[in-house]
Coordinates of C-alpha atoms in Angstrom, one line a residue:
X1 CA 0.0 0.0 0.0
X2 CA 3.0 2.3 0.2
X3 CA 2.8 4.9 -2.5
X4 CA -0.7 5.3 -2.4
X5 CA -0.8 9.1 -3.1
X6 CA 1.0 8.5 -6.7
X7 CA -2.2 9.7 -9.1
X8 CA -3.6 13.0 -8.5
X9 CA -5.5 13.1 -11.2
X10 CA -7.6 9.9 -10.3
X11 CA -8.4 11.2 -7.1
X12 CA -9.2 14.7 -7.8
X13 CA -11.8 13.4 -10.1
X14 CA -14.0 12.9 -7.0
X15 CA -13.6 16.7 -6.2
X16 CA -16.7 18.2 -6.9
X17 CA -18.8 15.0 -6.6
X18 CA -19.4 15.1 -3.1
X19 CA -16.9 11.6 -2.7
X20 CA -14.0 10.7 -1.2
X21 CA -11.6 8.1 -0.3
X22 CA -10.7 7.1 3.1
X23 CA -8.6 5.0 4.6
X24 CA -9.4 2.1 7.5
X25 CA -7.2 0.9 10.2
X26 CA -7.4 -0.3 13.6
X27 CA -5.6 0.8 16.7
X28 CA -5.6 -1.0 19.6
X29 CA -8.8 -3.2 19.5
X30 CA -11.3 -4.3 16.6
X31 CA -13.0 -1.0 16.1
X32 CA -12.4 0.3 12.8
X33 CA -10.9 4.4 12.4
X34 CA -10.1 6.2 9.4
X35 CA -8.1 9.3 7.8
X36 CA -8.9 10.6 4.3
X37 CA -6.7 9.3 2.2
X38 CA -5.9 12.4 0.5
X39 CA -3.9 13.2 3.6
X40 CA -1.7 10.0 3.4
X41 CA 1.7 9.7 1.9
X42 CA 2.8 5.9 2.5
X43 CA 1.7 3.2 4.5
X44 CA 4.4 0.9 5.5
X45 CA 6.0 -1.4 8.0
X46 CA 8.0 0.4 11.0
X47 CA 11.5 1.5 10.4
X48 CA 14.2 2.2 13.1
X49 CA 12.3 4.2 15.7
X50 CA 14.8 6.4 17.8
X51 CA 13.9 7.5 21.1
X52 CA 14.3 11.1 22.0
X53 CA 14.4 12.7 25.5
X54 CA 11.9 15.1 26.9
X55 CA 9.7 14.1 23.9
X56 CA 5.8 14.2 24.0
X57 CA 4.1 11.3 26.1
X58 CA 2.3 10.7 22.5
X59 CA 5.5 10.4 20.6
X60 CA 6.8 7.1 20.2
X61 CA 10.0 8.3 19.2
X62 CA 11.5 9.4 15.3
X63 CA 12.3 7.7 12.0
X64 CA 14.2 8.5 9.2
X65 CA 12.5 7.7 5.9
X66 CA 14.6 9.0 2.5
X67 CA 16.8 11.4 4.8
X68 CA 13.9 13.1 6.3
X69 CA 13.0 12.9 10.1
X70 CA 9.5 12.0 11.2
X71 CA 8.0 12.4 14.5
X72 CA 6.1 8.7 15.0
X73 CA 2.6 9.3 17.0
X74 CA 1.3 6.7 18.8
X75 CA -2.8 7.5 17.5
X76 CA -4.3 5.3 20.0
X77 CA -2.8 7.1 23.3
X78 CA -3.5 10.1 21.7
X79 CA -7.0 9.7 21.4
X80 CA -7.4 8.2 25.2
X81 CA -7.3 4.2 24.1
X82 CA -4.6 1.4 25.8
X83 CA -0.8 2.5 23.9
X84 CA 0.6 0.8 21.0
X85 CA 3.9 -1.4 21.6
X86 CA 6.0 -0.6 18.7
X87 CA 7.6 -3.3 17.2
X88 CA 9.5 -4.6 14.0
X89 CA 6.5 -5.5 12.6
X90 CA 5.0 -2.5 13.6
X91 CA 2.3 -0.3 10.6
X92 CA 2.7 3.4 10.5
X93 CA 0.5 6.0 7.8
X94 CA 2.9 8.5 6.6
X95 CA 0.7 11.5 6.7
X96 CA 0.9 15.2 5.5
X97 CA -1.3 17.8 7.5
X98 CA -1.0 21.4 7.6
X99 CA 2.6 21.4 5.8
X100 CA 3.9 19.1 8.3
X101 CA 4.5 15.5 7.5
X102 CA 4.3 12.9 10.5
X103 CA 3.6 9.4 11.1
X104 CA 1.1 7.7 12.9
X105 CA 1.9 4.3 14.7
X106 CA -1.4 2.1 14.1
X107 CA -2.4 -1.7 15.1
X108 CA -2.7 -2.5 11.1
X109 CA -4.5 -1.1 8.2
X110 CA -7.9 -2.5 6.9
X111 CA -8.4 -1.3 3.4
X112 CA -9.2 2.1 0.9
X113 CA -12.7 2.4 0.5
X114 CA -14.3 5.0 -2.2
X115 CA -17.7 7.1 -0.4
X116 CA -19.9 9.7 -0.6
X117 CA -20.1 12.6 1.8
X118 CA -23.5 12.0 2.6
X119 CA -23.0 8.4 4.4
X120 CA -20.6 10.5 6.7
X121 CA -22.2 11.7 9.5
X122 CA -21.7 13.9 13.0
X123 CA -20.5 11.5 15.4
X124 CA -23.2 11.2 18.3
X125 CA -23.3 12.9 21.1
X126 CA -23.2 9.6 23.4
X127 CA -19.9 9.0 21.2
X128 CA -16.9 7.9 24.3
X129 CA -14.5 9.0 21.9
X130 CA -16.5 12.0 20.2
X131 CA -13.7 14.3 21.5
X132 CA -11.3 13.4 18.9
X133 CA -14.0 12.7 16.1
X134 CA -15.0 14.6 13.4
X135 CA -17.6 11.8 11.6
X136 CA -18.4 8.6 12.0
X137 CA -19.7 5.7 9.3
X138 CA -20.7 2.4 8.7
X139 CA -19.0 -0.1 6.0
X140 CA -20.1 -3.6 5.4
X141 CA -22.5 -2.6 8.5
X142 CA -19.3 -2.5 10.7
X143 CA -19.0 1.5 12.1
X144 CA -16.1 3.5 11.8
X145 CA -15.3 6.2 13.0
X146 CA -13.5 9.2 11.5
X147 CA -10.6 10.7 13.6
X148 CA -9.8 14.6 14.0
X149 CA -6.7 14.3 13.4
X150 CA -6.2 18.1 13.9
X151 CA -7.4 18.2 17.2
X152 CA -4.3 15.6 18.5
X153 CA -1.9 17.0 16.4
X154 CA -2.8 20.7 17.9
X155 CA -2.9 18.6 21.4
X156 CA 1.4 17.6 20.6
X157 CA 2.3 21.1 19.4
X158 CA -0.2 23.9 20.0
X159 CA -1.7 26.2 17.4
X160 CA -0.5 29.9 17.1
X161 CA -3.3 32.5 16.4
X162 CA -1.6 35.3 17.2
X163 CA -1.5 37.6 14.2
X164 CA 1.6 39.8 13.9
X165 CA 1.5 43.8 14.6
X166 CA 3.0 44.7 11.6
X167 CA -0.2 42.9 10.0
X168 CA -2.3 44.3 12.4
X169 CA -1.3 47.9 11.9
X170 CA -2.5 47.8 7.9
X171 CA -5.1 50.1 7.4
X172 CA -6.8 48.5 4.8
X173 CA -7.5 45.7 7.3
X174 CA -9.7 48.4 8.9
X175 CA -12.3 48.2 6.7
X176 CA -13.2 44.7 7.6
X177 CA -14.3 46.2 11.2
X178 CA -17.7 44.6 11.7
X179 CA -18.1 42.6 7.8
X180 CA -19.8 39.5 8.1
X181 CA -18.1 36.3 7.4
X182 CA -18.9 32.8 7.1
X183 CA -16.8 29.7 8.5
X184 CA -17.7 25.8 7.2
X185 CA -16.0 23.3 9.4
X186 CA -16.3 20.5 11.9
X187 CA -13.5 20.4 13.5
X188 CA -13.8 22.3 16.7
X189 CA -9.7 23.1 16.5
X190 CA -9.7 24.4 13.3
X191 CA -12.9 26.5 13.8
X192 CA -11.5 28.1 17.1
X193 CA -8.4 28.7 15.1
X194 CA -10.3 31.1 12.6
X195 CA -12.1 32.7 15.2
X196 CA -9.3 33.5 17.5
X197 CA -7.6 34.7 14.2
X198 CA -10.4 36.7 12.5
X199 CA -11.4 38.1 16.0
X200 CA -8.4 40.7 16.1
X201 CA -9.8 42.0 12.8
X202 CA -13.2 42.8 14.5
X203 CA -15.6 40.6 11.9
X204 CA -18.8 39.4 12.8
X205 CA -18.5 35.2 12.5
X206 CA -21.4 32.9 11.2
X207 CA -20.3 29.0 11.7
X208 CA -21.5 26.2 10.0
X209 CA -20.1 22.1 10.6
X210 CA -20.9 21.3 7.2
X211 CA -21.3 21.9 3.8
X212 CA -24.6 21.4 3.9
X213 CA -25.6 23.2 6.6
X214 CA -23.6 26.1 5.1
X215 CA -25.5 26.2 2.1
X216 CA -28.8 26.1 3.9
X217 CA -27.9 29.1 5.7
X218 CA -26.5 31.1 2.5
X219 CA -30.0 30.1 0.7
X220 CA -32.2 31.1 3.7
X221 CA -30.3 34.5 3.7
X222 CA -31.0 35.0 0.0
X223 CA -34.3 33.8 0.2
X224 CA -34.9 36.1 2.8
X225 CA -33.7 38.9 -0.1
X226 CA -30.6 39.8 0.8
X227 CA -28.0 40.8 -1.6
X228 CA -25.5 38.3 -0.7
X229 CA -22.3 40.2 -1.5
X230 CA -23.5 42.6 0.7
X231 CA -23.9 40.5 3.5
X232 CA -20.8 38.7 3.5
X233 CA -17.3 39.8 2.5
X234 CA -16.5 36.2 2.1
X235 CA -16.5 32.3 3.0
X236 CA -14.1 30.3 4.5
X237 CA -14.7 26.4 4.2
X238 CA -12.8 23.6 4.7
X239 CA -12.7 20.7 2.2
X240 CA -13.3 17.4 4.1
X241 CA -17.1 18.0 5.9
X242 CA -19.8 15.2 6.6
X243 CA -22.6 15.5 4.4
X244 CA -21.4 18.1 2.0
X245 CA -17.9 18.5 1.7
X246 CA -16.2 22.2 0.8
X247 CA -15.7 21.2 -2.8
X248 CA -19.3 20.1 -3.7
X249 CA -20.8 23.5 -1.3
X250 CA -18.2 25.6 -3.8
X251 CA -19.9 24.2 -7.3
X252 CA -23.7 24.6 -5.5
X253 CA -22.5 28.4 -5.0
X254 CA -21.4 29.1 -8.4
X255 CA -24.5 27.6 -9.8
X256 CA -27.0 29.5 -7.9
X257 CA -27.1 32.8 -9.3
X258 CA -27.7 34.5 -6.1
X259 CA -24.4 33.4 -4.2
X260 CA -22.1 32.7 -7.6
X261 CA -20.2 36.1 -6.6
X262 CA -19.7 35.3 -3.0
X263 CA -15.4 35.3 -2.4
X264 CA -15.1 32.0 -1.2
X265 CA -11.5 30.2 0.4
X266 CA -10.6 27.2 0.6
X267 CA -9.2 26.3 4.7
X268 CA -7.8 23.3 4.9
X269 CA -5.0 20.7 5.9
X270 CA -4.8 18.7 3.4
X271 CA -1.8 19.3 0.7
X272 CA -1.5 22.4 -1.3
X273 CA 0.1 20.3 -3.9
X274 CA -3.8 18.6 -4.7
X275 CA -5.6 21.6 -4.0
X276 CA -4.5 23.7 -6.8
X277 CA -5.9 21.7 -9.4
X278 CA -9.1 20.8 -6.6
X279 CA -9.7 24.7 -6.6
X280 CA -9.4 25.1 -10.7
X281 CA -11.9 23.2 -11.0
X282 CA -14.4 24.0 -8.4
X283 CA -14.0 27.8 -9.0
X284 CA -12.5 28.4 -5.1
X285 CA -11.5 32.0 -5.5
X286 CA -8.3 31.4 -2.6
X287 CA -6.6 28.3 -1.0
X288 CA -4.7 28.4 2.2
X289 CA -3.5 25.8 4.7
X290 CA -4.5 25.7 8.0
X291 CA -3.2 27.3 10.8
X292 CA -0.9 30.5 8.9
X293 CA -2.4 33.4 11.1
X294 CA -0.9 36.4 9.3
X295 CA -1.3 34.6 5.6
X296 CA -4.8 34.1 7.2
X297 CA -4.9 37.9 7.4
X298 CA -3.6 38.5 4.3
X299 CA -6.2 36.4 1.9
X300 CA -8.5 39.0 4.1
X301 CA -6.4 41.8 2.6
X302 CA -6.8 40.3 -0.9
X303 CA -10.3 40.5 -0.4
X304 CA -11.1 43.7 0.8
X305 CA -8.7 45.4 -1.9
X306 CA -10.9 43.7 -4.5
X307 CA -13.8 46.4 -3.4
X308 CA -11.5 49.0 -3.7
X309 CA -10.6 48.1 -7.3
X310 CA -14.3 47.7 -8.3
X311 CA -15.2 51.3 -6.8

């Protein structure tokens, strides 16, 4: 399975059709978890691991794979189950999140299964391990659940929000003193993460967990008559949601004719490297990883300098 990320183009043929691929494994029991796999790199057996000193409780130690050194997670401590032993015969998914690449230490991989957003749901609220969920499915009538991996990889090194004062001090970030924005996604980390961010700027914040809810509220508003470009100076959404996923509420914009001109950004962790040609061809107007406070800032710039060259 190592080497599974070699086709873009295959995979980005889902983009837009509400699908995606994700990848099953178990930790440390028979319950079945998963990652998309557009966020995978290799799967493959454990190399050398080196232990380091003072290193996170989660961190099994570091490997070297082609001359690069990898921080190996143990996923099932992180996410409150019994810890993983590593071994020689060890599994770990070689993953790329937020410009960082890291490995996961898991109890074996199950398969790749092709889906469609809409048979991935909210984990429930009764959910033990709904903490570190962002979805939950069911596959051959077996449920698996769909890990945030943000949230444990913000749990090993914190996320910054801090903006810088140099950004800050711009004047044209002024004008977007009590705009209205709109923020799609269901991971509670990366939604605090916007909100810390976009609160020094002094916007007004509408949330949404998923595409679909997203789009309800954008209709209701324009149904309600409101002149949508007025009402919002832009959208940020993530691209991995349950129900609707950023891609597939981007293409429902642009074909209704009342929300085709809202500025819309693509927020996300998975690789910039797939996104480009993801955000050709949904019409995204922006693309930005997660967790860049003053680039953040600056796709806000961009923005609000477009209604000064249309005045």
């Amino acid at each position: 399975m190592a080497g599974i990320l070699d086709t873009v183009d295959q995979r980005t043929q889902l983009v837009g059709e509400n699908r995606l691929e994700i990848l099953m494994f178990r930790l440390a029991g028979r319950q079945l978890f998963a990652i998309n796999v557009f966020k995978v790199q290799e799967v493959l057996q454990l190399p050398k691991l080196t232990l380091m000193p003072q290193r996170h409780p989660f961190v099994c130690g570091v490997v070297n794979l082609r001359g690069q050194t990898l921080p190996v997670i143990d996923l099932s401590q992180a996410i409150g189950m019994r810890p993983l032993v590593p071994g020689p015969n060890s599994t770990i998914i070689v993953t790329e999140y937020n410009r960082s690449v890291q490995a996961f230490l898991v109890g074996g991989v199950d398969r790749i299964v092709n889906m469609n957003w809409e048979a991935i749901l909210p984990p429930p609220t009764s959910a033990g391990r709904q903490h570190y969920l962002t979805a939950i499915s069911k596959v051959d009538d077996q449920l698996v659940e769909i890990i945030d991996v943000e949230k444990v990889l913000a749990e090993i090194v914190p996320y910054n929000a801090k903006v810088s004062r140099e950004k800050l001090d711009d004047p044209v970030l002024e004008r977007a003193r009590g705009r209205e924005v709109l923020l799609v996604d269901d991971s509670n980390v990366a939604l605090s993460q916007l909100r810390d961010t976009l609160g020094q700027l002094g916007v007004k914040m509408h949330i949404a967990s998923d595409g679909l809810k997203a789009l309800n509220m954008l209709k209701g508003w324009a149904d309600s008559g409101q002149v949508m470009t007025d009402k919002l100076l832009m959208i940020f959404t993530d691209a991995e949601m349950p129900e609707m996923d950023g891609y597939r509420l981007t293409t429902e914009i642009r074909n209704d004719p009342r929300l085709r001109s809202l500025y819309v950004v693509l927020h996300t962790s998975l690789s910039g490297s797939f996104n480009e040609s993801m955000v050709k061809k949904v019409g995204c107007d922006n693309f930005l990883s997660k967790f860049q406070p003053d680039k953040l800032v600056d796709v806000v710039r961009e923005r609000l300098m477009l209604d000064e060259v249309s005045a």
